Amino acid sequence: MFVLVIHDQSDPAGPSGPAGGRGRRVPLAGERRTIGSAEGNSIVLRRAGIAPEHCVIEPIEDGYKLVDLHTEQGTLVNGAFIAQRKLEPGDRIELGGCVLVFERRSRAPSQPAGAPKTTPAEQAEQARQDARAKAAGKAAGSGSPEHRESVPAGQRSRTSGGLRAARTAVYTLTAVLLIAGFGSLVPGLLGRADGATYGEDRLSLAAIYEDAGHFARAVRVLRELEQEPDSGVKEQRIAAELDRLQKLQFREQLGREELAALIGDQSLAVGEKLERVRSLQGTFGDLPRIREEIRERINELELVALEASQSTRFSLVDLAQMSEALLAQRDFSGARNVWMNLRESRLAVDLELLEAAEAVVDAAAGVEARELLERVDTLVSQDDDLGALIVLDDTELRAFRGTSSFNALNTRALELEALVAERSPFDLLGGAMPGELSGSRGVEPDAPEAPAPPEGTVRSETAPRVASRDLDQAVEAGDALFFEGRLEQALSTYSEGLDARLTYGERSRLARRIERARRAEWFLDSLCNYVEAEPIRVATVAIADRSGERKGVIRGVRDGEFQVDSEGERYALPPEQLSSNSALALARSFRLAPEDQLNLIFYRMTDGIPAGDSVPPEFKGLIRQAMESPERKGAADSAIAFLRGLPEVPEWGFFEHEGEWLSFREREQAQNHAAIRAAVAKLDKQGGKAYDAGLEELKSLMPVARAEVVEVLAARRSRMLAELLLRSELAAIEKVTASRQELERRREHALELIFDQVKYFYPYAHRQTEYHKVQQEVDERVEPVREIWGNEFQPAEGGVPISSRFNHLLGLLRTEQPLLMLGDPDGFREEPEFQPFKVLPSGADRITVRNLALDVEERLQLDRDQRVLAKNAEGPWVALKQEQEQVQITNAYRLMMGRPAVQIHDALVRSARGHCEWMSRTGKFSHFNDEDPELFDPRLRMIAAGYKSGGSGENIARIGGALAAHNAWLHSSGHHRNILFASHREMGTGNMGSLWCQNFAGGQEYEGNLLSEDL
């Protein structure tokens, strides 16, 4: 059973908001649910941004799917726009001001009376659940309601009282041992304070790690438990748990490898990759960390698919126009391919729209196919089998391939081929010898009889040839005749090439040339008709023949020939001898029909085709007028292909773009190039918003113009890096680098002694004289660090001034590098010359030893330090002014010594201040609160204050101000080390009068140094 939980996003903190944890719950009991703002929907949400009928949730075989109802606002699932999507538990649906969470409704299992006892496996699982519950109770604190309710009332007081007494005794013994100098015994005693439950506690800890997906940590805990001889847990149980966890580890590794292989497979389309990654959810969805990785990858792939689909949406109107134009030309296969290519791209498009478009194409093909078959039947009834075969042979070229009508036409053509093969070529041609009729499909007299093809055979486009002449020779000879203006002979030569059994490409090559010659002839016929109807219009037009010789003016037309008057003499001029320039001059005297204007282009080609990859200017206007009619687009496309010197018409023909006629792909590239230029122009602007917009535009162009974007970015990067390498600041930075390296050597020298617990010992109460000597040596080692660093409580001095141009170039290189890596992940290699710039700070007006890093890892740490300091200064915190000042002092010293800055944490401030208040109230000065076992040591106090993670450490002092406490701690070895532990990431300082307390956390190094000492 599934349920929709509806949260009101307009009130995030309210009870029905996402933070409130509650919301309106709508059960989904297998029925269809509509969602919208109008009455009548199953779920009515009246919010701005929600359409009257916005989306629908429909049951499917194994769950539910969400379908957007073509809304302008769109529907988001997990932050990505969707057209339709299968819902998974936990999916977050965003509509206007509402968030709908799709969840699986759980039911509490009930066991009827008399039910059989649980199996051993079920008992083991119940034991693990009990262990997890017990661990959760401990993590929440022994005083939590969950913990108290787990113990019967009569038993609780005895159990908790005895446990508190035992803990108090152990902690008291620990304090005595510490004072006596036996600090090495403390970790073992503290870890085994409750020996009776030690084994179960370790199992509980392993169960917590398992629930979080940290199987390696759980195995490590069990390995440690395995080495404990008196843990109270049977070896067989530990072995069984280890075996189960190791299997989970193996599955986790397998899942990561499969996921990485899928993501790295460049041969898969985005859609297919997305489907395969989703399939991994069912296999590895029970492993927490793998589940999260898979979800992140799915979100990334959905975003890529969305960007790709958005990049193609602009051409959907063009695709519809292409389909209509191809249908008008009877190219049903081409029209179908327009939509099939979009379907196979696996982009986020409307599948119903595609199916409807394909159905229209298929229906139109069916109507035309029926008419063709009727013509074939008529010709067969007239005993013209060859004519019937020629009809179907024309359609076979490409027009019906891929449609449902193709099989019927192909079967009929195979039957006709069998009939033609059985008959004599003399019978087919009415007694004429082979070759006497141009365009015939005669068979050589000595050719063997062709057997009838078996039923279901598809005609191959690579069948053996029986041509009467070589195809290339026919094309070459026909072209020579065409460019001489001998159109009839050219047509005859081209047609002789059709005597062969040709592939589609070969037939297309000849068919285009036949059309070119025929249209040139048609133009001459039309021109004769124009002149014959209105000879007065050309009375002043001087003409010439194809040799260029001036012939005079035309006075009329007789018997299909022009009557030319030249110096008082009149003679006849056949139209094909008219020069193309003269034909153009005559045509301009009349208002030509669009078809004749198109045919004029083909006749002008008889003078030859200018070399070049573009259409000559004189033809552009004629082609533009021809393209206005879908019926003429095919012929116009063919003309453009000839004029551009292309061997064939590209798929979907040509389109005008900025005065040039380009193929669909060329136009897409031109549009992409224009978009890239516009985006790069924004990158060159100083404004931040314009620059960010340019980067986003380049990123959106990646799916369709990846190579072009990468080329532009790489060239831009080379120019900027070359300029940066010439900047004068580089030489001065090298000197700062030398000082920074010396600073690192001095730090290591000082830290070596500070963390030498033998020489810089603790405690030192009974060895004061010896201790003062080593403390003096520590101070002497720290002072050289301060000489280079400067006063840690003052701003840095000196350094190298950095110009705004230097920072600007460096910022651009860093910002644009991720986009370049995204576009060319395999080919991009960071330049060796760029390595020194990677350690420099971003946007700094001065380079000093404080902000210059020696390697990339340290650069990341220094940048984090600046964010921590800024956050500490920003607040607000529960820390008082003097408490915040003490944190600032601590961080200043840590940074000077090369340690990461620590972040203020409110829970640690409350813990430290609470301990100061206790010491002030009781007059005691100690790390141990002997009045409340739950606040006994620093770790318990931090947990009680709400801090749950990481190691812990505490410094206390009884002295004047924040700086005095700091200086006192620096002259106590244990406290000094505590301040400088590299693992500390968070801290809080508490103050009450002259009492100070520091609480550190975030790492595993510190567990000791809890000795009370009056400073």
Short mmCIF file of N, CA, C and O in Angstrom, two decimals, residues 9-108:
data_model
loop_
_atom_site.label_atom_id
_atom_site.label_comp_id
_atom_site.label_asym_id
_atom_site.label_seq_id
_atom_site.Cartn_x
_atom_site.Cartn_y
_atom_site.Cartn_z
N GLN A 9 4.41 23.94 1.40
CA GLN A 9 5.74 24.53 1.36
C GLN A 9 5.72 26.02 1.73
O GLN A 9 6.74 26.61 2.05
N SER A 10 4.52 26.63 1.69
CA SER A 10 4.45 28.05 2.06
C SER A 10 4.67 28.26 3.55
O SER A 10 4.93 29.35 4.00
N ASP A 11 4.54 27.18 4.37
CA ASP A 11 4.78 27.27 5.81
C ASP A 11 5.74 26.15 6.20
O ASP A 11 5.34 25.14 6.77
N PRO A 12 7.05 26.29 5.82
CA PRO A 12 7.98 25.17 6.02
C PRO A 12 8.09 24.69 7.45
O PRO A 12 8.28 23.51 7.71
N ALA A 13 7.96 25.64 8.42
CA ALA A 13 8.14 25.26 9.82
C ALA A 13 6.85 24.81 10.48
O ALA A 13 6.84 24.38 11.63
N GLY A 14 5.71 24.94 9.79
CA GLY A 14 4.43 24.55 10.36
C GLY A 14 4.28 23.06 10.48
O GLY A 14 5.09 22.28 9.97
N PRO A 15 3.22 22.62 11.15
CA PRO A 15 3.04 21.18 11.34
C PRO A 15 2.85 20.42 10.04
O PRO A 15 3.20 19.26 9.95
N SER A 16 2.26 21.10 9.03
CA SER A 16 2.07 20.42 7.75
C SER A 16 3.18 20.71 6.77
O SER A 16 3.14 20.27 5.63
N GLY A 17 4.18 21.51 7.17
CA GLY A 17 5.31 21.79 6.30
C GLY A 17 6.32 20.67 6.35
O GLY A 17 6.22 19.74 7.15
N PRO A 18 7.36 20.71 5.44
CA PRO A 18 8.36 19.65 5.43
C PRO A 18 9.09 19.46 6.74
O PRO A 18 9.41 18.35 7.13
N ALA A 19 9.32 20.58 7.50
CA ALA A 19 10.02 20.45 8.77
C ALA A 19 9.12 19.92 9.87
O ALA A 19 9.58 19.39 10.87
N GLY A 20 7.81 20.09 9.72
CA GLY A 20 6.88 19.65 10.76
C GLY A 20 6.70 18.15 10.80
O GLY A 20 6.26 17.59 11.80
N GLY A 21 7.04 17.50 9.68
CA GLY A 21 6.99 16.04 9.67
C GLY A 21 5.60 15.49 9.44
O GLY A 21 5.44 14.28 9.28
N ARG A 22 4.58 16.33 9.47
CA ARG A 22 3.23 15.83 9.24
C ARG A 22 2.67 16.50 8.00
O ARG A 22 3.16 17.52 7.54
N GLY A 23 1.63 15.96 7.47
CA GLY A 23 0.98 16.51 6.30
C GLY A 23 -0.25 15.70 6.00
O GLY A 23 -0.50 14.65 6.61
N ARG A 24 -1.00 16.18 5.05
CA ARG A 24 -2.21 15.45 4.67
C ARG A 24 -1.81 14.17 3.95
O ARG A 24 -1.05 14.19 2.99
N ARG A 25 -2.32 13.05 4.40
CA ARG A 25 -1.96 11.74 3.84
C ARG A 25 -3.11 11.25 2.98
O ARG A 25 -4.25 11.16 3.44
N VAL A 26 -2.81 10.94 1.74
CA VAL A 26 -3.82 10.46 0.80
C VAL A 26 -3.43 9.04 0.39
O VAL A 26 -2.43 8.84 -0.31
N PRO A 27 -4.18 8.02 0.84
CA PRO A 27 -3.81 6.64 0.46
C PRO A 27 -4.09 6.39 -1.01
O PRO A 27 -5.03 6.92 -1.59
N LEU A 28 -3.25 5.58 -1.63
CA LEU A 28 -3.43 5.18 -3.03
C LEU A 28 -3.78 3.70 -3.03
O LEU A 28 -2.91 2.85 -2.86
N ALA A 29 -5.05 3.41 -3.24
CA ALA A 29 -5.52 2.02 -3.14
C ALA A 29 -5.70 1.42 -4.53
O ALA A 29 -6.72 0.80 -4.83
N GLY A 30 -4.74 1.65 -5.41
CA GLY A 30 -4.81 1.06 -6.74
C GLY A 30 -5.67 1.82 -7.72
O GLY A 30 -5.90 1.34 -8.83
N GLU A 31 -6.16 3.03 -7.34
CA GLU A 31 -6.98 3.77 -8.26
C GLU A 31 -6.20 4.93 -8.86
O GLU A 31 -5.15 5.32 -8.36
N ARG A 32 -6.71 5.49 -9.93
CA ARG A 32 -6.10 6.62 -10.63
C ARG A 32 -6.45 7.91 -9.89
O ARG A 32 -7.61 8.14 -9.54
N ARG A 33 -5.45 8.77 -9.65
CA ARG A 33 -5.66 10.01 -8.92
C ARG A 33 -5.22 11.18 -9.80
O ARG A 33 -4.07 11.22 -10.28
N THR A 34 -6.14 12.15 -10.04
CA THR A 34 -5.79 13.36 -10.76
C THR A 34 -5.51 14.47 -9.75
O THR A 34 -6.14 14.56 -8.71
N ILE A 35 -4.55 15.34 -10.10
CA ILE A 35 -4.13 16.42 -9.21
C ILE A 35 -4.20 17.73 -9.98
O ILE A 35 -3.72 17.83 -11.12
N GLY A 36 -4.83 18.75 -9.39
CA GLY A 36 -4.94 20.05 -10.03
C GLY A 36 -5.63 21.04 -9.11
O GLY A 36 -6.06 20.72 -8.00
N SER A 37 -5.79 22.27 -9.61
CA SER A 37 -6.41 23.32 -8.81
C SER A 37 -7.91 23.43 -9.04
O SER A 37 -8.60 24.18 -8.34
N ALA A 38 -8.45 22.72 -10.05
CA ALA A 38 -9.88 22.81 -10.37
C ALA A 38 -10.67 21.76 -9.60
O ALA A 38 -10.15 20.70 -9.23
N GLU A 39 -11.95 22.08 -9.35
CA GLU A 39 -12.85 21.11 -8.73
C GLU A 39 -13.00 19.92 -9.65
O GLU A 39 -12.95 20.04 -10.88
N GLY A 40 -13.24 18.77 -9.07
CA GLY A 40 -13.40 17.57 -9.86
C GLY A 40 -12.17 16.69 -9.87
O GLY A 40 -12.25 15.52 -10.25
N ASN A 41 -10.99 17.24 -9.49
CA ASN A 41 -9.79 16.42 -9.37
C ASN A 41 -9.88 15.56 -8.12
O ASN A 41 -10.53 15.93 -7.13
N SER A 42 -9.18 14.43 -8.15
CA SER A 42 -9.13 13.58 -6.95
C SER A 42 -8.44 14.30 -5.81
O SER A 42 -8.83 14.17 -4.65
N ILE A 43 -7.39 15.06 -6.13
CA ILE A 43 -6.66 15.85 -5.12
C ILE A 43 -6.66 17.28 -5.61
O ILE A 43 -6.09 17.59 -6.65
N VAL A 44 -7.31 18.17 -4.86
CA VAL A 44 -7.44 19.58 -5.24
C VAL A 44 -6.41 20.38 -4.44
O VAL A 44 -6.42 20.38 -3.21
N LEU A 45 -5.50 21.08 -5.16
CA LEU A 45 -4.47 21.91 -4.54
C LEU A 45 -4.59 23.31 -5.14
O LEU A 45 -4.20 23.54 -6.29
N ARG A 46 -5.15 24.22 -4.39
CA ARG A 46 -5.33 25.58 -4.90
C ARG A 46 -4.10 26.41 -4.54
O ARG A 46 -3.99 26.97 -3.46
N ARG A 47 -3.14 26.42 -5.44
CA ARG A 47 -1.90 27.16 -5.25
C ARG A 47 -1.49 27.79 -6.58
O ARG A 47 -1.80 27.26 -7.65
N ALA A 48 -0.83 28.93 -6.48
CA ALA A 48 -0.27 29.54 -7.68
C ALA A 48 0.77 28.60 -8.27
O ALA A 48 1.59 28.04 -7.56
N GLY A 49 0.75 28.46 -9.59
CA GLY A 49 1.70 27.57 -10.24
C GLY A 49 1.18 26.16 -10.45
O GLY A 49 1.89 25.31 -10.98
N ILE A 50 -0.06 25.88 -10.03
CA ILE A 50 -0.67 24.57 -10.26
C ILE A 50 -1.80 24.73 -11.27
O ILE A 50 -2.71 25.54 -11.06
N ALA A 51 -1.73 24.00 -12.37
CA ALA A 51 -2.72 24.12 -13.43
C ALA A 51 -4.05 23.50 -12.98
O ALA A 51 -4.09 22.68 -12.04
N PRO A 52 -5.18 23.85 -13.65
CA PRO A 52 -6.47 23.24 -13.30
C PRO A 52 -6.41 21.72 -13.35
O PRO A 52 -6.95 21.04 -12.48
N GLU A 53 -5.76 21.15 -14.36
CA GLU A 53 -5.52 19.71 -14.43
C GLU A 53 -4.01 19.56 -14.64
O GLU A 53 -3.52 19.66 -15.76
N HIS A 54 -3.28 19.31 -13.57
CA HIS A 54 -1.82 19.42 -13.62
C HIS A 54 -1.13 18.09 -13.94
O HIS A 54 -0.33 18.00 -14.85
N CYS A 55 -1.47 17.05 -13.21
CA CYS A 55 -0.81 15.77 -13.42
C CYS A 55 -1.74 14.66 -12.93
O CYS A 55 -2.78 14.91 -12.33
N VAL A 56 -1.33 13.42 -13.17
CA VAL A 56 -2.14 12.27 -12.77
C VAL A 56 -1.21 11.17 -12.28
O VAL A 56 -0.10 10.98 -12.80
N ILE A 57 -1.63 10.48 -11.25
CA ILE A 57 -0.90 9.31 -10.73
C ILE A 57 -1.70 8.07 -11.11
O ILE A 57 -2.86 7.92 -10.72
N GLU A 58 -1.09 7.19 -11.89
CA GLU A 58 -1.78 6.02 -12.42
C GLU A 58 -1.14 4.75 -11.89
O GLU A 58 0.09 4.66 -11.81
N PRO A 59 -1.96 3.75 -11.54
CA PRO A 59 -1.38 2.47 -11.13
C PRO A 59 -0.81 1.72 -12.33
O PRO A 59 -1.39 1.75 -13.42
N ILE A 60 0.33 1.10 -12.15
CA ILE A 60 0.93 0.24 -13.16
C ILE A 60 1.18 -1.12 -12.54
O ILE A 60 0.83 -1.36 -11.38
N GLU A 61 1.81 -2.01 -13.30
CA GLU A 61 1.92 -3.40 -12.87
C GLU A 61 2.63 -3.55 -11.53
O GLU A 61 2.21 -4.32 -10.69
N ASP A 62 3.69 -2.77 -11.31
CA ASP A 62 4.47 -2.94 -10.08
C ASP A 62 4.57 -1.64 -9.29
O ASP A 62 5.57 -1.39 -8.63
N GLY A 63 3.55 -0.82 -9.33
CA GLY A 63 3.57 0.41 -8.54
C GLY A 63 2.70 1.49 -9.15
O GLY A 63 1.57 1.24 -9.57
N TYR A 64 3.23 2.69 -9.23
CA TYR A 64 2.50 3.84 -9.76
C TYR A 64 3.45 4.65 -10.64
O TYR A 64 4.67 4.63 -10.47
N LYS A 65 2.86 5.37 -11.60
CA LYS A 65 3.63 6.31 -12.40
C LYS A 65 2.95 7.67 -12.36
O LYS A 65 1.73 7.78 -12.20
N LEU A 66 3.76 8.74 -12.48
CA LEU A 66 3.28 10.13 -12.48
C LEU A 66 3.40 10.66 -13.90
O LEU A 66 4.45 10.53 -14.52
N VAL A 67 2.32 11.27 -14.41
CA VAL A 67 2.29 11.79 -15.78
C VAL A 67 1.93 13.26 -15.73
O VAL A 67 0.89 13.63 -15.17
N ASP A 68 2.77 14.12 -16.31
CA ASP A 68 2.46 15.55 -16.42
C ASP A 68 1.48 15.74 -17.58
O ASP A 68 1.65 15.16 -18.67
N LEU A 69 0.43 16.56 -17.38
CA LEU A 69 -0.61 16.75 -18.40
C LEU A 69 -0.28 17.94 -19.28
O LEU A 69 -1.10 18.84 -19.50
N HIS A 70 0.95 17.98 -19.79
CA HIS A 70 1.41 19.01 -20.74
C HIS A 70 1.22 20.41 -20.18
O HIS A 70 0.72 21.31 -20.87
N THR A 71 1.58 20.63 -18.93
CA THR A 71 1.38 21.94 -18.31
C THR A 71 2.56 22.85 -18.64
O THR A 71 3.67 22.39 -18.89
N GLU A 72 2.28 24.16 -18.64
CA GLU A 72 3.34 25.14 -18.87
C GLU A 72 4.30 25.20 -17.68
O GLU A 72 5.50 25.38 -17.84
N GLN A 73 3.73 25.01 -16.47
CA GLN A 73 4.57 25.11 -15.28
C GLN A 73 5.49 23.91 -15.13
O GLN A 73 6.57 24.01 -14.57
N GLY A 74 5.03 22.74 -15.62
CA GLY A 74 5.83 21.54 -15.51
C GLY A 74 5.67 20.86 -14.15
O GLY A 74 5.13 21.43 -13.20
N THR A 75 6.12 19.62 -14.08
CA THR A 75 6.07 18.83 -12.86
C THR A 75 7.48 18.37 -12.53
O THR A 75 8.17 17.84 -13.39
N LEU A 76 7.91 18.61 -11.29
CA LEU A 76 9.26 18.23 -10.87
C LEU A 76 9.20 17.03 -9.94
O LEU A 76 8.37 16.98 -9.03
N VAL A 77 10.11 16.07 -10.18
CA VAL A 77 10.32 14.94 -9.27
C VAL A 77 11.78 14.93 -8.90
O VAL A 77 12.65 14.85 -9.76
N ASN A 78 12.04 15.09 -7.61
CA ASN A 78 13.41 15.15 -7.09
C ASN A 78 14.21 16.25 -7.79
O ASN A 78 15.40 16.09 -8.09
N GLY A 79 13.54 17.39 -8.10
CA GLY A 79 14.22 18.54 -8.66
C GLY A 79 14.36 18.54 -10.16
O GLY A 79 14.92 19.47 -10.72
N ALA A 80 13.88 17.50 -10.88
CA ALA A 80 14.01 17.42 -12.34
C ALA A 80 12.63 17.40 -12.98
O ALA A 80 11.71 16.72 -12.50
N PHE A 81 12.46 18.15 -14.10
CA PHE A 81 11.21 18.15 -14.83
C PHE A 81 11.01 16.80 -15.51
O PHE A 81 11.95 16.20 -16.04
N ILE A 82 9.78 16.31 -15.50
CA ILE A 82 9.49 15.00 -16.10
C ILE A 82 8.25 15.12 -16.99
O ILE A 82 7.40 16.00 -16.80
N ALA A 83 8.18 14.23 -17.99
CA ALA A 83 6.96 14.06 -18.77
C ALA A 83 6.13 12.94 -18.16
O ALA A 83 4.92 13.07 -17.96
N GLN A 84 6.79 11.84 -17.86
CA GLN A 84 6.18 10.77 -17.09
C GLN A 84 7.30 9.97 -16.43
O GLN A 84 8.41 9.91 -16.94
N ARG A 85 6.99 9.37 -15.29
CA ARG A 85 8.03 8.67 -14.54
C ARG A 85 7.41 7.71 -13.55
O ARG A 85 6.40 8.01 -12.94
N LYS A 86 8.06 6.55 -13.40
CA LYS A 86 7.65 5.61 -12.37
C LYS A 86 8.09 6.14 -11.02
O LYS A 86 9.22 6.60 -10.85
N LEU A 87 7.20 6.09 -10.03
CA LEU A 87 7.49 6.62 -8.71
C LEU A 87 8.13 5.56 -7.82
O LEU A 87 7.73 4.38 -7.87
N GLU A 88 9.12 5.99 -7.05
CA GLU A 88 9.77 5.13 -6.07
C GLU A 88 9.53 5.71 -4.68
O GLU A 88 9.40 6.93 -4.53
N PRO A 89 9.42 4.86 -3.64
CA PRO A 89 9.23 5.40 -2.28
C PRO A 89 10.29 6.43 -1.93
O PRO A 89 11.48 6.21 -2.14
N GLY A 90 9.85 7.57 -1.41
CA GLY A 90 10.74 8.66 -1.06
C GLY A 90 10.84 9.74 -2.12
O GLY A 90 11.43 10.79 -1.89
N ASP A 91 10.27 9.50 -3.33
CA ASP A 91 10.30 10.52 -4.38
C ASP A 91 9.55 11.77 -3.92
O ASP A 91 8.48 11.70 -3.33
N ARG A 92 10.12 12.93 -4.27
CA ARG A 92 9.58 14.23 -3.84
C ARG A 92 9.00 14.92 -5.07
O ARG A 92 9.73 15.26 -6.00
N ILE A 93 7.68 15.15 -5.07
CA ILE A 93 6.98 15.78 -6.19
C ILE A 93 6.70 17.23 -5.82
O ILE A 93 6.11 17.49 -4.77
N GLU A 94 7.11 18.18 -6.68
CA GLU A 94 6.93 19.60 -6.40
C GLU A 94 5.92 20.18 -7.37
O GLU A 94 6.10 20.11 -8.60
N LEU A 95 4.83 20.78 -6.83
CA LEU A 95 3.79 21.43 -7.63
C LEU A 95 3.48 22.77 -6.97
O LEU A 95 2.93 22.81 -5.87
N GLY A 96 3.83 23.86 -7.63
CA GLY A 96 3.51 25.16 -7.07
C GLY A 96 4.08 25.30 -5.67
O GLY A 96 5.26 25.15 -5.42
N GLY A 97 3.22 25.58 -4.70
CA GLY A 97 3.65 25.76 -3.33
C GLY A 97 3.52 24.52 -2.49
O GLY A 97 3.48 24.62 -1.26
N CYS A 98 3.38 23.37 -3.11
CA CYS A 98 3.20 22.12 -2.35
C CYS A 98 4.29 21.12 -2.69
O CYS A 98 4.81 21.10 -3.80
N VAL A 99 4.59 20.29 -1.70
CA VAL A 99 5.51 19.16 -1.89
C VAL A 99 4.75 17.89 -1.55
O VAL A 99 4.17 17.78 -0.46
N LEU A 100 4.72 16.93 -2.47
CA LEU A 100 4.04 15.67 -2.27
C LEU A 100 5.12 14.58 -2.21
O LEU A 100 5.92 14.46 -3.12
N VAL A 101 5.12 13.82 -1.13
CA VAL A 101 6.11 12.76 -0.95
C VAL A 101 5.41 11.42 -1.13
O VAL A 101 4.40 11.14 -0.48
N PHE A 102 5.95 10.61 -2.04
CA PHE A 102 5.39 9.29 -2.33
C PHE A 102 6.05 8.29 -1.38
O PHE A 102 7.26 8.11 -1.40
N GLU A 103 5.24 7.65 -0.51
CA GLU A 103 5.78 6.76 0.50
C GLU A 103 5.04 5.43 0.49
O GLU A 103 3.91 5.33 0.01
N ARG A 104 5.69 4.45 1.07
CA ARG A 104 5.05 3.14 1.28
C ARG A 104 4.48 3.11 2.69
O ARG A 104 5.20 3.34 3.65
N ARG A 105 3.16 2.87 2.80
CA ARG A 105 2.53 2.88 4.12
C ARG A 105 2.79 1.55 4.81
O ARG A 105 2.48 0.49 4.29
N SER A 106 3.39 1.64 5.99
CA SER A 106 3.75 0.42 6.73
C SER A 106 2.62 0.02 7.66
O SER A 106 1.85 0.85 8.15
N ARG A 107 2.52 -1.26 7.92
CA ARG A 107 1.53 -1.80 8.86
C ARG A 107 2.23 -2.57 9.96
O ARG A 107 3.17 -3.31 9.72
N ALA A 108 1.75 -2.40 11.18
CA ALA A 108 2.33 -3.14 12.30
C ALA A 108 1.91 -4.59 12.21
O ALA A 108 0.72 -4.89 12.16
#
